[in-house]
Amino acid sequence: TDGIPATPGGEANVLIGIEGTSGRTGMKALIDELAPITIAIVPGITDENVQNNLITLAENSGDFLAVIGTPVGYSLDQALAFTNGADDARSSPLNSSYAAIYYPWLKVFQPYLGKDIWLDPAVFGVRQMGYTDTVADLWFAPAGFVRGRLTKPVDTEVDLNQGDRDSMYSGGNVLN
């Protein structure tokens, strides 16, 4: 099993974790001065409570970036509503210097399973951040035709044009 209980609503509490006398569990274990965490991700988890807790941990520690994704199957308008807290799945907008949100989901071939699978775009955002850190300096953005080029995905859930991409970054939107 993946360790997440099958009881409805229980999975969010396990992921968030606790801070008790016997130590920390879940994402609360990220609060550790000896752990050099610079990026944290909860791929495929779009529960508002879980995402908000990860972002709050990042903000409170000031040590890492929380990278999250939008729910699978969302159109661009739905993804923008989700990011801005105007969606049934999210009631508060994302507005943090310690968080980044990515869209749309991406299809990759999974050799172990022998088939294509859809992955949370946050996975690729983190991958490109690591790649950028190896080929450029830390302050360079993981974007553009060289550092931002994704080589593994075979398809995107939604085809975005230049106008779509512009709307993701303008008018107060913060969707990557």
Short mmCIF file of C-alpha atoms in Angstrom, two decimals:
data_model
loop_
_atom_site.label_atom_id
_atom_site.label_comp_id
_atom_site.label_asym_id
_atom_site.label_seq_id
_atom_site.Cartn_x
_atom_site.Cartn_y
_atom_site.Cartn_z
CA THR A 1 0.00 0.00 0.00
CA ASP A 2 1.02 3.62 -0.30
CA GLY A 3 0.50 4.25 3.44
CA ILE A 4 -2.45 6.56 2.90
CA PRO A 5 -5.59 5.36 4.72
CA ALA A 6 -8.65 4.46 2.70
CA THR A 7 -10.98 6.40 4.99
CA PRO A 8 -12.50 9.46 3.30
CA GLY A 9 -10.65 12.61 4.30
CA GLY A 10 -7.99 10.65 6.18
CA GLU A 11 -5.39 10.89 3.45
CA ALA A 12 -5.02 14.67 3.83
CA ASN A 13 -4.28 14.36 7.55
CA VAL A 14 -1.62 11.70 6.95
CA LEU A 15 0.08 13.81 4.27
CA ILE A 16 0.03 16.94 6.43
CA GLY A 17 1.26 15.01 9.44
CA ILE A 18 1.59 15.86 13.09
CA GLU A 19 4.18 17.40 15.34
CA GLY A 20 4.23 15.48 18.61
CA THR A 21 6.48 14.23 21.38
CA SER A 22 7.74 11.32 19.28
CA GLY A 23 8.69 13.54 16.37
CA ARG A 24 7.10 14.81 13.19
CA THR A 25 5.23 12.91 10.51
CA GLY A 26 4.08 13.71 7.01
CA MET A 27 5.18 17.01 5.51
CA LYS A 28 5.83 18.39 9.00
CA ALA A 29 9.01 16.29 8.87
CA LEU A 30 10.31 18.87 6.38
CA ILE A 31 10.85 21.22 9.32
CA ASP A 32 14.38 20.09 10.08
CA GLU A 33 17.46 22.28 10.20
CA LEU A 34 19.63 19.32 9.24
CA ALA A 35 17.62 18.47 6.11
CA PRO A 36 18.75 20.62 3.17
CA ILE A 37 15.34 20.80 1.46
CA THR A 38 15.06 23.48 -1.21
CA ILE A 39 12.03 22.21 -3.15
CA ALA A 40 9.02 20.23 -1.89
CA ILE A 41 6.32 18.68 -4.05
CA VAL A 42 3.12 16.69 -3.55
CA PRO A 43 2.53 15.42 -7.09
CA GLY A 44 -1.03 14.50 -7.93
CA ILE A 45 -2.38 15.86 -4.64
CA THR A 46 -4.68 18.81 -5.31
CA ASP A 47 -6.46 18.85 -1.95
CA GLU A 48 -6.54 22.50 -0.87
CA ASN A 49 -5.73 21.69 2.75
CA VAL A 50 -2.63 19.67 1.80
CA GLN A 51 -1.39 22.25 -0.72
CA ASN A 52 -1.97 25.15 1.68
CA ASN A 53 -0.15 23.36 4.50
CA LEU A 54 2.87 22.73 2.27
CA ILE A 55 2.92 26.39 1.20
CA THR A 56 2.58 27.55 4.82
CA LEU A 57 5.51 25.34 5.81
CA ALA A 58 7.58 26.85 2.99
CA GLU A 59 6.62 30.39 4.00
CA ASN A 60 7.26 29.82 7.70
CA SER A 61 10.65 28.21 7.19
CA GLY A 62 11.72 30.44 4.30
CA ASP A 63 13.97 27.56 3.24
CA PHE A 64 12.17 25.88 0.34
CA LEU A 65 9.82 26.32 -2.58
CA ALA A 66 6.49 24.47 -2.56
CA VAL A 67 5.61 23.27 -6.08
CA ILE A 68 2.05 22.16 -6.76
CA GLY A 69 -0.18 21.35 -9.72
CA THR A 70 -3.76 21.80 -10.82
CA PRO A 71 -6.27 18.94 -10.86
CA VAL A 72 -6.19 16.57 -13.83
CA GLY A 73 -8.81 17.18 -16.50
CA TYR A 74 -9.05 20.95 -16.04
CA SER A 75 -9.45 23.39 -18.91
CA LEU A 76 -7.37 26.58 -18.84
CA ASP A 77 -10.32 28.55 -17.44
CA GLN A 78 -10.79 25.98 -14.67
CA ALA A 79 -7.06 25.99 -13.89
CA LEU A 80 -7.05 29.78 -13.62
CA ALA A 81 -10.14 29.66 -11.37
CA PHE A 82 -8.40 27.01 -9.22
CA THR A 83 -5.26 29.16 -8.91
CA ASN A 84 -7.30 32.25 -8.06
CA GLY A 85 -9.47 30.51 -5.45
CA ALA A 86 -12.62 30.74 -7.55
CA ASP A 87 -13.11 26.99 -8.02
CA ASP A 88 -15.07 24.41 -6.02
CA ALA A 89 -11.78 22.63 -5.25
CA ARG A 90 -10.00 25.76 -3.94
CA SER A 91 -11.46 28.64 -1.95
CA SER A 92 -8.31 30.72 -1.45
CA PRO A 93 -6.04 32.15 -4.16
CA LEU A 94 -2.41 31.15 -4.43
CA ASN A 95 -0.29 34.17 -3.66
CA SER A 96 3.11 33.30 -2.24
CA SER A 97 6.74 33.94 -3.05
CA TYR A 98 7.38 30.44 -1.69
CA ALA A 99 5.08 28.55 -4.07
CA ALA A 100 4.70 27.81 -7.76
CA ILE A 101 1.77 26.14 -9.52
CA TYR A 102 1.98 24.35 -12.87
CA TYR A 103 -0.49 23.40 -15.63
CA PRO A 104 -1.39 21.29 -17.75
CA TRP A 105 -0.81 17.61 -17.02
CA LEU A 106 1.69 15.84 -19.27
CA LYS A 107 1.76 12.37 -20.82
CA VAL A 108 4.96 10.29 -20.68
CA PHE A 109 5.79 6.75 -21.63
CA GLN A 110 6.37 4.66 -18.51
CA PRO A 111 8.71 1.79 -19.52
CA TYR A 112 8.07 -0.32 -16.40
CA LEU A 113 4.32 -0.36 -17.10
CA GLY A 114 4.85 -0.39 -20.86
CA LYS A 115 2.30 2.36 -21.45
CA ASP A 116 1.70 6.11 -21.43
CA ILE A 117 0.66 7.73 -18.15
CA TRP A 118 -0.38 11.27 -17.19
CA LEU A 119 1.79 13.10 -14.67
CA ASP A 120 1.27 16.21 -12.57
CA PRO A 121 3.00 19.16 -14.28
CA ALA A 122 4.69 20.06 -10.97
CA VAL A 123 6.94 17.01 -11.51
CA PHE A 124 8.30 18.57 -14.68
CA GLY A 125 8.56 22.01 -13.10
CA VAL A 126 10.83 20.55 -10.41
CA ARG A 127 12.76 18.54 -13.01
CA GLN A 128 13.47 21.66 -15.04
CA MET A 129 14.52 23.58 -11.92
CA GLY A 130 17.11 20.88 -11.22
CA TYR A 131 18.23 20.85 -14.84
CA THR A 132 18.58 24.64 -14.89
CA ASP A 133 20.67 24.51 -11.73
CA THR A 134 23.09 22.11 -13.45
CA VAL A 135 23.49 24.06 -16.71
CA ALA A 136 23.15 27.65 -15.46
CA ASP A 137 23.31 29.66 -12.26
CA LEU A 138 20.73 29.30 -9.49
CA TRP A 139 18.99 32.58 -10.28
CA PHE A 140 18.13 31.62 -13.88
CA ALA A 141 14.49 30.72 -14.56
CA PRO A 142 13.72 27.17 -15.74
CA ALA A 143 12.09 28.59 -18.85
CA GLY A 144 12.72 29.36 -22.48
CA PHE A 145 13.59 27.30 -25.54
CA VAL A 146 16.70 25.72 -23.97
CA ARG A 147 16.34 25.51 -20.18
CA GLY A 148 12.54 25.20 -20.33
CA ARG A 149 12.36 22.54 -23.04
CA LEU A 150 10.71 19.34 -21.85
CA THR A 151 12.09 16.26 -23.60
CA LYS A 152 10.20 13.39 -21.91
CA PRO A 153 6.50 14.23 -22.40
CA VAL A 154 4.83 12.88 -25.50
CA ASP A 155 1.65 14.98 -25.15
CA THR A 156 -0.04 17.67 -23.08
CA GLU A 157 -3.51 17.39 -21.64
CA VAL A 158 -4.44 20.76 -23.18
CA ASP A 159 -2.82 22.47 -26.16
CA LEU A 160 -2.04 26.06 -25.22
CA ASN A 161 -1.47 28.85 -27.73
CA GLN A 162 0.39 32.14 -27.15
CA GLY A 163 -2.80 33.90 -26.02
CA ASP A 164 -3.48 31.14 -23.49
CA ARG A 165 0.06 31.37 -22.15
CA ASP A 166 -0.21 35.16 -21.90
CA SER A 167 -3.43 34.84 -19.87
CA MET A 168 -1.67 32.48 -17.45
CA TYR A 169 0.74 35.25 -16.43
CA SER A 170 -1.26 38.46 -16.80
CA GLY A 171 -4.06 40.14 -14.90
CA GLY A 172 -2.83 38.87 -11.54
CA ASN A 173 -2.64 35.23 -12.68
CA VAL A 174 0.35 33.20 -11.48
CA LEU A 175 -0.09 29.92 -13.38
CA ASN A 176 3.10 28.42 -14.87
#
